[in-house]
Amino acid sequence: MAQTDHTERGTKRNAQHDAQHDAQHNATHRKKRGRRHGTPHTTTLRRTLRREAPSTVGLLVDAQDFAAMRRYGTFPFDDHTVYLQQVEALLKALAAQGVHTTVALFDPEDYEEFCAESGLDADTGASRSRFTAEIAAAGATVAYTGQGIDDLIPVLVSRAVRQATWEYATLLLADLGTCADCGHDIGRAAFDRASHLLMRLLESAGPGTHHLVCSVPTDNDQLLAVLHTHRDPTGPARLDSAEGAEFATVLAVAVALESRGGVVLRTSAPDSPDRVHGWRLAHGGLAPLTAGEVFNAYCTDADTGEPVSPESGVEYCAGFDIGAEPPETHH
């Protein structure tokens, strides 16, 4: 009887051990199976996050800027053409991974100043990366959509020029102070006036594709703003809001400084020649030029003063009254 009890207790212990072993085996198998078929692996998660994290590439667009960066020992390139090829290959690789990438203009002088002000060692890749992030947040950038590097560079340079022009014009307006008579901010009033002139000009231009240029001389530079718009036979003109703000800012400088600025409008429409109209800035308004004045302005080299052959298929027309409200006077 005692032997029988001992045998039964041993059998129970063996059964409990087998049950525990089976339970641990099944739990381990479920854990492995869940890792394989359930929650994605950590590497997969990182790849997903990488695709959703935008990238910015700082680009040295010309040989002079490239040469300036070669003085840094950690800058790995010694040939500008090879550098551009490698940048293009990088952009394509990022696009193939589904990463949204923007390209920013990398200026060596701005980079050197940035490092000096931030207390950074300019001869490190980390500093170059940090500067690229800074200019991407506040500077001119172009989204990479698969375009070739030779097509991307002119667009990026143009964007940077526009950005610099807008910043300079904004500073000029900000430094004008307030009106001695009414206390209004002169720069703000000039921008409001320029916006009114622009809207009246676009409304009066009618349907078609319009290309506007505003040129304003200042003490230090010649400011230039360009605006492209399109207007259907019905509805208002369609324009890029950033281009519109830049154009109005440059025009506002001419209004505020009462400078010799001018505006040229070129309109294209199907089955008809392009028409060119012109105005000069006068007393806070746009005074129409005659057809002869428009022709002379358009067909004269701005640098040499020599005549330039007129374009075929283009009509040089007088400016027209845009119906603007009379300006306010500020001192």
XYZ file of C-alpha atoms in Angstrom:
331
model
C 0.000 0.000 0.000
C 2.821 2.414 0.813
C 4.555 1.494 -2.442
C 1.383 2.230 -4.381
C 1.058 5.712 -2.838
C 4.682 6.442 -3.714
C 4.178 5.387 -7.305
C 1.038 7.518 -7.680
C 2.821 10.573 -6.266
C 5.707 10.072 -8.728
C 3.319 9.730 -11.619
C 1.561 12.982 -10.661
C 4.872 14.831 -10.418
C 5.908 13.599 -13.859
C 2.564 14.645 -15.316
C 2.841 18.118 -13.774
C 6.396 18.470 -15.143
C 5.273 17.435 -18.613
C 2.361 19.876 -18.507
C 4.628 22.750 -17.463
C 7.112 21.844 -20.217
C 4.333 21.757 -22.825
C 2.945 25.090 -21.624
C 6.390 26.748 -21.806
C 7.002 25.254 -25.251
C 3.622 26.471 -26.520
C 4.154 29.962 -25.079
C 7.604 30.196 -26.670
C 6.193 29.024 -29.998
C 3.381 31.604 -29.834
C 5.901 34.351 -28.986
C 8.091 33.434 -31.956
C 5.080 33.169 -34.216
C 3.794 36.555 -33.031
C 7.162 38.126 -33.695
C 7.195 36.639 -37.154
C 3.573 37.228 -38.189
C 2.248 39.906 -35.817
C 3.989 43.164 -34.807
C 6.556 44.312 -37.436
C 10.221 43.819 -36.638
C 12.117 46.790 -35.158
C 14.114 47.219 -38.355
C 10.906 47.462 -40.365
C 9.588 50.114 -37.997
C 12.760 52.146 -38.417
C 12.505 51.885 -42.179
C 8.921 53.112 -42.048
C 9.914 56.079 -39.902
C 12.825 56.825 -42.249
C 10.492 57.047 -45.229
C 8.268 59.487 -43.335
C 11.161 61.708 -42.150
C 11.859 64.469 -44.724
C 15.405 65.149 -45.863
C 17.232 68.292 -46.955
C 20.309 68.436 -49.157
C 22.491 71.559 -49.184
C 23.792 72.189 -52.700
C 26.903 74.076 -53.822
C 25.638 75.254 -57.195
C 28.761 76.742 -58.779
C 32.482 76.068 -58.946
C 33.383 79.146 -56.878
C 31.284 78.065 -53.900
C 32.605 74.525 -54.271
C 36.205 75.784 -54.214
C 35.508 77.753 -51.036
C 34.409 74.573 -49.238
C 37.522 72.639 -50.257
C 39.549 74.461 -47.619
C 37.849 72.272 -45.009
C 39.666 68.968 -44.542
C 36.475 67.056 -43.761
C 34.853 68.108 -47.033
C 35.331 64.918 -49.056
C 35.076 66.130 -52.669
C 37.724 67.599 -54.965
C 35.831 67.834 -58.267
C 32.655 69.873 -58.708
C 31.300 67.787 -61.579
C 31.708 64.573 -59.609
C 30.123 66.276 -56.606
C 27.035 67.228 -58.625
C 26.777 63.680 -59.964
C 26.898 62.284 -56.443
C 24.262 64.740 -55.221
C 21.963 63.746 -58.070
C 22.491 60.059 -57.279
C 21.656 60.739 -53.614
C 18.465 62.576 -54.543
C 17.370 59.694 -56.763
C 18.118 57.164 -54.029
C 16.083 59.078 -51.457
C 13.194 59.423 -53.904
C 13.310 55.667 -54.595
C 12.892 55.082 -50.846
C 9.829 57.318 -50.799
C 11.582 60.092 -48.834
C 10.419 63.668 -49.475
C 13.544 65.741 -50.137
C 14.147 69.454 -50.536
C 17.276 71.077 -51.896
C 18.652 74.258 -50.301
C 21.280 76.659 -51.591
C 24.486 76.208 -49.546
C 26.422 79.484 -49.358
C 29.973 79.128 -47.941
C 30.121 82.736 -46.672
C 26.809 82.363 -44.828
C 28.041 79.019 -43.493
C 31.233 80.539 -42.111
C 29.273 83.346 -40.459
C 26.763 80.870 -39.031
C 29.507 78.754 -37.451
C 31.232 81.819 -35.979
C 28.003 83.099 -34.425
C 27.022 79.648 -33.120
C 30.463 78.748 -31.770
C 30.710 75.711 -34.069
C 33.739 74.153 -35.701
C 33.177 74.788 -39.407
C 35.359 71.836 -40.397
C 32.900 69.095 -39.407
C 30.118 67.287 -41.182
C 27.828 67.853 -38.188
C 28.164 71.633 -38.563
C 27.404 71.437 -42.278
C 24.351 69.329 -41.511
C 23.125 71.770 -38.869
C 23.573 74.735 -41.204
C 21.650 72.923 -43.942
C 18.767 72.369 -41.533
C 18.798 76.068 -40.603
C 18.673 77.331 -44.194
C 15.972 74.796 -45.038
C 13.793 76.265 -42.287
C 14.205 79.903 -43.323
C 15.869 80.053 -46.718
C 15.064 79.242 -50.324
C 14.425 75.585 -51.129
C 13.186 73.522 -54.070
C 11.371 70.217 -53.715
C 13.032 67.344 -55.550
C 10.547 65.676 -57.902
C 12.922 63.721 -60.109
C 14.241 66.635 -62.176
C 17.833 66.537 -63.412
C 20.466 68.504 -61.517
C 20.972 70.842 -64.497
C 17.278 71.735 -64.397
C 17.155 72.026 -60.619
C 20.071 74.467 -60.209
C 18.576 77.437 -62.171
C 15.294 77.103 -60.296
C 17.113 77.029 -56.957
C 19.231 80.073 -57.833
C 16.154 81.990 -58.984
C 14.357 81.086 -55.759
C 17.325 82.280 -53.712
C 17.497 85.594 -55.588
C 13.791 86.122 -55.017
C 14.213 85.361 -51.325
C 17.133 87.789 -50.962
C 15.268 90.515 -52.859
C 12.182 90.091 -50.703
C 14.236 90.169 -47.474
C 16.104 93.308 -48.557
C 12.908 95.073 -49.637
C 11.241 94.093 -46.361
C 14.123 95.582 -44.369
C 13.919 98.818 -46.370
C 10.215 99.138 -45.591
C 10.720 98.291 -41.913
C 13.335 101.051 -41.513
C 11.051 103.829 -42.805
C 9.376 104.363 -39.439
C 6.057 106.141 -38.908
C 4.395 109.082 -40.621
C 5.081 112.408 -38.894
C 1.525 113.561 -39.646
C -0.728 110.579 -38.935
C 1.549 108.177 -37.048
C 0.888 105.279 -39.431
C 3.638 102.826 -40.310
C 4.968 104.063 -43.663
C 6.211 100.658 -44.798
C 2.897 99.000 -44.008
C 0.958 101.758 -45.746
C 3.214 101.447 -48.809
C 2.665 97.676 -48.935
C -1.110 98.147 -48.718
C -0.923 100.684 -51.525
C 1.230 98.404 -53.681
C -1.173 95.502 -53.101
C -4.056 97.701 -54.245
C -2.166 98.728 -57.399
C -1.325 95.108 -58.187
C -4.906 93.925 -57.763
C -6.239 96.739 -59.932
C -3.635 95.986 -62.600
C -4.553 92.290 -62.682
C -8.265 93.057 -62.809
C -7.796 95.551 -65.647
C -5.498 93.270 -67.658
C -8.351 90.935 -68.575
C -8.094 87.247 -69.485
C -4.879 85.593 -70.620
C -1.508 84.531 -69.272
C 0.269 87.521 -67.725
C 3.944 88.045 -66.987
C 4.683 91.123 -64.835
C 8.066 92.647 -64.024
C 8.649 95.397 -61.456
C 12.016 97.169 -61.479
C 12.976 99.552 -58.659
C 16.347 101.336 -58.343
C 17.700 101.872 -54.816
C 20.902 103.379 -53.434
C 22.615 99.978 -53.242
C 20.941 97.763 -55.793
C 18.342 97.331 -58.521
C 15.389 95.415 -57.121
C 13.532 93.171 -59.523
C 10.346 91.183 -58.951
C 8.552 88.857 -61.350
C 4.988 87.577 -61.195
C 3.212 85.017 -63.367
C -0.587 84.858 -63.394
C -3.380 83.434 -65.487
C -6.952 84.595 -65.782
C -9.765 82.747 -67.511
C -12.526 84.644 -69.348
C -14.526 84.328 -66.143
C -13.191 84.478 -62.611
C -10.267 86.251 -60.925
C -6.599 85.954 -61.789
C -4.770 82.951 -60.358
C -1.349 83.631 -58.868
C 1.137 82.142 -56.456
C 0.666 83.845 -53.087
C 4.414 83.944 -52.348
C 5.206 85.522 -55.734
C 2.398 88.009 -55.214
C 3.733 89.045 -51.794
C 7.272 89.439 -53.165
C 6.063 91.530 -56.104
C 3.961 93.764 -53.854
C 6.895 94.235 -51.456
C 9.244 95.427 -54.205
C 6.516 97.667 -55.622
C 5.946 99.032 -52.110
C 9.595 100.141 -51.945
C 9.039 102.234 -55.083
C 5.860 103.697 -53.600
C 7.446 104.516 -50.247
C 10.685 105.956 -51.646
C 8.951 107.648 -54.595
C 11.629 106.111 -56.801
C 11.774 105.835 -60.582
C 10.347 102.343 -60.567
C 8.456 100.838 -63.452
C 6.126 97.935 -64.229
C 5.889 95.982 -67.482
C 3.022 93.640 -68.312
C 3.254 91.033 -71.058
C 0.030 89.212 -71.939
C -0.223 86.026 -73.998
C -3.469 84.646 -75.398
C -4.214 81.894 -77.941
C -4.194 82.843 -81.645
C -2.985 86.408 -81.028
C 0.390 88.192 -80.682
C 1.771 88.945 -77.251
C 0.971 92.438 -75.974
C 3.396 94.465 -73.873
C 2.222 97.409 -71.722
C 4.206 99.633 -69.373
C 3.824 102.088 -66.474
C 6.099 104.297 -64.422
C 5.719 104.880 -60.682
C 4.600 108.443 -60.037
C 3.184 109.942 -56.821
C 2.137 106.575 -55.393
C 0.429 105.436 -58.586
C 1.090 103.782 -61.944
C 1.262 106.331 -64.776
C 0.780 104.725 -68.239
C 3.655 104.890 -70.713
C 3.064 105.627 -74.383
C 3.536 102.878 -76.965
C 6.795 104.536 -78.064
C 8.089 104.621 -74.487
C 7.200 100.954 -74.034
C 9.025 100.076 -77.266
C 12.122 102.030 -76.221
C 12.155 100.475 -72.759
C 11.714 96.951 -74.082
C 14.114 97.271 -76.995
C 17.064 98.912 -75.229
C 19.869 97.045 -73.509
C 19.716 98.073 -69.846
C 23.493 97.762 -69.381
C 24.857 99.337 -72.579
C 21.950 101.537 -73.690
C 22.262 100.072 -77.185
C 19.125 99.262 -79.200
C 17.883 95.671 -79.179
C 15.921 94.168 -82.058
C 12.194 93.934 -81.298
C 10.678 90.474 -80.977
C 8.561 89.189 -83.804
C 4.933 88.553 -82.959
C 4.906 91.126 -80.153
C 2.825 94.301 -80.016
C 4.230 97.191 -77.944
C 1.225 98.997 -76.504
C 0.612 101.986 -74.275
C -0.196 101.397 -70.660
C -3.825 101.759 -69.635
C -5.631 103.330 -66.717
C -5.996 100.697 -64.005
C -8.633 102.667 -62.084
C -6.687 102.846 -58.804
C -7.860 104.913 -55.881
C -5.865 108.104 -55.168
C -2.945 107.536 -52.783
C -2.609 108.844 -49.249
C 0.318 111.131 -48.463
C 2.843 110.199 -45.758
C 5.978 111.933 -44.564
